[in-house]
């Protein structure tokens, strides 16, 4: 698969446009937060692949990271860690199928080394150079996980944090809390950090999703 196979997409909302512009000027430490259905994961992976597949720059791979909270309840299931976590790769299978208009695009990109998938538990002690790292569903990370991921970023790499604080799975686990408030406080004090916050006005998934989320917000849920 080549860069020419990647379809071209334009921003569908104001904040998507802000992200496209920020990515273009070379921001290396970004967060896309806010409402569900706004295309955050889609545009993050789109721009990352566009950059990684361009032989004219130094980036070699897109590393997609998901919180270990997704795998903590599957320890007794049969299979390797890769088999257990494959379920959580499905969103990226769908995104890549749309980006390349090809059902097996995600698998081909993995085979070619353009995409790698891992969890936060597998990152300790590692360093990632020449990579675009996407920490998706970052609201499900503890502070220790967020801290681990950001300190793995090596030379000539950038990182995108993507998440929706309204869909926090950690609320189901009394011993764990999201590390987002502390992490955002620290990151916001850095000149390198750019945060783009998406609202219900940016929802592009469907008119039904947009109406539902607005109704939920209006009722205080």
PDB file of C-alpha atoms in Angstrom, residues 90-213:
ATOM      1  CA  UNK A  90     -11.613  -3.112  15.398  1.00  0.00           C
ATOM      2  CA  UNK A  91     -12.167   0.692  15.349  1.00  0.00           C
ATOM      3  CA  UNK A  92      -8.908   1.089  13.418  1.00  0.00           C
ATOM      4  CA  UNK A  93      -9.818  -1.736  11.040  1.00  0.00           C
ATOM      5  CA  UNK A  94     -12.966   0.247  10.212  1.00  0.00           C
ATOM      6  CA  UNK A  95     -11.164   3.577   9.942  1.00  0.00           C
ATOM      7  CA  UNK A  96      -8.484   2.192   7.633  1.00  0.00           C
ATOM      8  CA  UNK A  97     -11.094   0.477   5.469  1.00  0.00           C
ATOM      9  CA  UNK A  98     -12.668   3.904   4.932  1.00  0.00           C
ATOM     10  CA  UNK A  99      -9.357   5.703   4.465  1.00  0.00           C
ATOM     11  CA  UNK A 100      -8.201   3.314   1.744  1.00  0.00           C
ATOM     12  CA  UNK A 101     -11.553   1.981   0.506  1.00  0.00           C
ATOM     13  CA  UNK A 102     -10.216  -1.514   1.144  1.00  0.00           C
ATOM     14  CA  UNK A 103     -11.449  -3.957   3.806  1.00  0.00           C
ATOM     15  CA  UNK A 104      -8.038  -5.426   4.602  1.00  0.00           C
ATOM     16  CA  UNK A 105      -6.210  -2.074   4.669  1.00  0.00           C
ATOM     17  CA  UNK A 106      -5.423  -2.221   8.402  1.00  0.00           C
ATOM     18  CA  UNK A 107      -3.884  -5.692   8.173  1.00  0.00           C
ATOM     19  CA  UNK A 108      -1.827  -4.716   5.132  1.00  0.00           C
ATOM     20  CA  UNK A 109      -0.566  -1.576   6.889  1.00  0.00           C
ATOM     21  CA  UNK A 110       0.506  -3.701   9.871  1.00  0.00           C
ATOM     22  CA  UNK A 111       2.276  -6.164   7.584  1.00  0.00           C
ATOM     23  CA  UNK A 112       4.134  -3.305   5.899  1.00  0.00           C
ATOM     24  CA  UNK A 113       5.174  -1.835   9.241  1.00  0.00           C
ATOM     25  CA  UNK A 114       3.216   1.394   8.865  1.00  0.00           C
ATOM     26  CA  UNK A 115       0.984   0.609  11.879  1.00  0.00           C
ATOM     27  CA  UNK A 116       1.686  -1.095  15.189  1.00  0.00           C
ATOM     28  CA  UNK A 117      -0.824  -1.639  18.001  1.00  0.00           C
ATOM     29  CA  UNK A 118       0.013  -2.040  21.689  1.00  0.00           C
ATOM     30  CA  UNK A 119      -1.352  -1.440  25.179  1.00  0.00           C
ATOM     31  CA  UNK A 120      -0.007   0.751  27.958  1.00  0.00           C
ATOM     32  CA  UNK A 121       1.219  -2.295  29.896  1.00  0.00           C
ATOM     33  CA  UNK A 122       3.627  -3.217  27.087  1.00  0.00           C
ATOM     34  CA  UNK A 123       5.379   0.155  26.914  1.00  0.00           C
ATOM     35  CA  UNK A 124       7.475   0.275  30.078  1.00  0.00           C
ATOM     36  CA  UNK A 125      11.185   0.446  29.385  1.00  0.00           C
ATOM     37  CA  UNK A 126      10.693   1.088  25.679  1.00  0.00           C
ATOM     38  CA  UNK A 127      11.481   4.141  23.546  1.00  0.00           C
ATOM     39  CA  UNK A 128       9.833   5.049  20.250  1.00  0.00           C
ATOM     40  CA  UNK A 129      11.806   7.054  17.711  1.00  0.00           C
ATOM     41  CA  UNK A 130      10.579   8.346  14.350  1.00  0.00           C
ATOM     42  CA  UNK A 131       7.002   7.473  15.260  1.00  0.00           C
ATOM     43  CA  UNK A 132       3.609   9.134  15.421  1.00  0.00           C
ATOM     44  CA  UNK A 133       2.089   7.794  18.652  1.00  0.00           C
ATOM     45  CA  UNK A 134      -1.691   7.926  19.083  1.00  0.00           C
ATOM     46  CA  UNK A 135      -2.942   7.216  22.605  1.00  0.00           C
ATOM     47  CA  UNK A 136      -6.621   6.614  21.938  1.00  0.00           C
ATOM     48  CA  UNK A 137      -9.361   6.548  24.584  1.00  0.00           C
ATOM     49  CA  UNK A 138      -6.914   8.337  26.860  1.00  0.00           C
ATOM     50  CA  UNK A 139      -9.666   9.096  29.388  1.00  0.00           C
ATOM     51  CA  UNK A 140      -9.365   5.433  30.418  1.00  0.00           C
ATOM     52  CA  UNK A 141      -5.767   5.913  31.534  1.00  0.00           C
ATOM     53  CA  UNK A 142      -4.597   6.368  35.083  1.00  0.00           C
ATOM     54  CA  UNK A 143      -2.013   9.081  35.604  1.00  0.00           C
ATOM     55  CA  UNK A 144       0.686   6.401  35.784  1.00  0.00           C
ATOM     56  CA  UNK A 145      -0.316   5.143  32.338  1.00  0.00           C
ATOM     57  CA  UNK A 146      -0.380   8.628  30.821  1.00  0.00           C
ATOM     58  CA  UNK A 147       2.977   9.374  32.407  1.00  0.00           C
ATOM     59  CA  UNK A 148       4.437   6.117  31.074  1.00  0.00           C
ATOM     60  CA  UNK A 149       3.287   6.766  27.508  1.00  0.00           C
ATOM     61  CA  UNK A 150       4.509  10.354  27.246  1.00  0.00           C
ATOM     62  CA  UNK A 151       7.914   9.443  28.671  1.00  0.00           C
ATOM     63  CA  UNK A 152       8.378   6.755  25.990  1.00  0.00           C
ATOM     64  CA  UNK A 153       8.497   9.357  23.199  1.00  0.00           C
ATOM     65  CA  UNK A 154      11.928   9.341  21.589  1.00  0.00           C
ATOM     66  CA  UNK A 155      13.744  11.331  18.901  1.00  0.00           C
ATOM     67  CA  UNK A 156      11.799  12.686  15.931  1.00  0.00           C
ATOM     68  CA  UNK A 157       8.454  11.475  17.290  1.00  0.00           C
ATOM     69  CA  UNK A 158       5.141  13.134  18.023  1.00  0.00           C
ATOM     70  CA  UNK A 159       2.217  12.117  20.209  1.00  0.00           C
ATOM     71  CA  UNK A 160      -1.530  12.632  19.922  1.00  0.00           C
ATOM     72  CA  UNK A 161      -3.803  12.057  22.910  1.00  0.00           C
ATOM     73  CA  UNK A 162      -7.382  11.313  21.864  1.00  0.00           C
ATOM     74  CA  UNK A 163     -10.316  10.869  24.217  1.00  0.00           C
ATOM     75  CA  UNK A 164     -13.770  11.733  25.516  1.00  0.00           C
ATOM     76  CA  UNK A 165     -13.990  12.346  29.264  1.00  0.00           C
ATOM     77  CA  UNK A 166     -17.731  11.621  29.072  1.00  0.00           C
ATOM     78  CA  UNK A 167     -16.993   7.939  28.329  1.00  0.00           C
ATOM     79  CA  UNK A 168     -14.680   6.985  31.178  1.00  0.00           C
ATOM     80  CA  UNK A 169     -14.522   3.222  31.860  1.00  0.00           C
ATOM     81  CA  UNK A 170     -12.461   3.800  35.003  1.00  0.00           C
ATOM     82  CA  UNK A 171     -15.574   4.998  36.846  1.00  0.00           C
ATOM     83  CA  UNK A 172     -16.524   1.311  37.034  1.00  0.00           C
ATOM     84  CA  UNK A 173     -13.365   0.480  38.999  1.00  0.00           C
ATOM     85  CA  UNK A 174     -13.376   1.948  42.512  1.00  0.00           C
ATOM     86  CA  UNK A 175      -9.607   1.558  42.930  1.00  0.00           C
ATOM     87  CA  UNK A 176      -8.716   3.505  39.772  1.00  0.00           C
ATOM     88  CA  UNK A 177      -9.412   7.035  38.582  1.00  0.00           C
ATOM     89  CA  UNK A 178      -8.658   8.797  35.341  1.00  0.00           C
ATOM     90  CA  UNK A 179      -5.390  10.688  35.309  1.00  0.00           C
ATOM     91  CA  UNK A 180      -6.631  13.255  32.813  1.00  0.00           C
ATOM     92  CA  UNK A 181      -7.136  16.245  35.170  1.00  0.00           C
ATOM     93  CA  UNK A 182      -3.588  16.057  36.571  1.00  0.00           C
ATOM     94  CA  UNK A 183      -2.077  15.263  33.188  1.00  0.00           C
ATOM     95  CA  UNK A 184      -3.830  18.180  31.455  1.00  0.00           C
ATOM     96  CA  UNK A 185      -2.708  20.530  34.230  1.00  0.00           C
ATOM     97  CA  UNK A 186       0.923  19.498  33.723  1.00  0.00           C
ATOM     98  CA  UNK A 187       0.791  19.456  29.919  1.00  0.00           C
ATOM     99  CA  UNK A 188      -0.967  22.831  29.732  1.00  0.00           C
ATOM    100  CA  UNK A 189       2.004  24.442  31.478  1.00  0.00           C
ATOM    101  CA  UNK A 190       4.242  23.387  28.567  1.00  0.00           C
ATOM    102  CA  UNK A 191       4.716  25.576  25.508  1.00  0.00           C
ATOM    103  CA  UNK A 192       4.851  22.452  23.303  1.00  0.00           C
ATOM    104  CA  UNK A 193       1.315  21.338  24.207  1.00  0.00           C
ATOM    105  CA  UNK A 194      -1.731  22.049  22.037  1.00  0.00           C
ATOM    106  CA  UNK A 195      -5.211  20.999  23.128  1.00  0.00           C
ATOM    107  CA  UNK A 196      -8.209  21.064  20.795  1.00  0.00           C
ATOM    108  CA  UNK A 197     -11.513  20.521  22.598  1.00  0.00           C
ATOM    109  CA  UNK A 198     -14.394  19.234  20.480  1.00  0.00           C
ATOM    110  CA  UNK A 199     -18.009  20.015  21.425  1.00  0.00           C
ATOM    111  CA  UNK A 200     -21.424  18.817  20.296  1.00  0.00           C
ATOM    112  CA  UNK A 201     -21.218  21.420  17.518  1.00  0.00           C
ATOM    113  CA  UNK A 202     -18.407  19.327  15.971  1.00  0.00           C
ATOM    114  CA  UNK A 203     -20.323  16.027  15.848  1.00  0.00           C
ATOM    115  CA  UNK A 204     -20.145  14.523  12.354  1.00  0.00           C
ATOM    116  CA  UNK A 205     -21.052  10.851  12.951  1.00  0.00           C
ATOM    117  CA  UNK A 206     -24.772  11.330  12.226  1.00  0.00           C
ATOM    118  CA  UNK A 207     -27.635  13.749  12.874  1.00  0.00           C
ATOM    119  CA  UNK A 208     -29.147  11.237  15.318  1.00  0.00           C
ATOM    120  CA  UNK A 209     -25.954  11.074  17.408  1.00  0.00           C
ATOM    121  CA  UNK A 210     -25.708  14.861  17.397  1.00  0.00           C
ATOM    122  CA  UNK A 211     -29.333  15.292  18.509  1.00  0.00           C
ATOM    123  CA  UNK A 212     -28.935  12.641  21.222  1.00  0.00           C
ATOM    124  CA  UNK A 213     -25.762  14.124  22.706  1.00  0.00           C
TER     125      UNK A 213
END
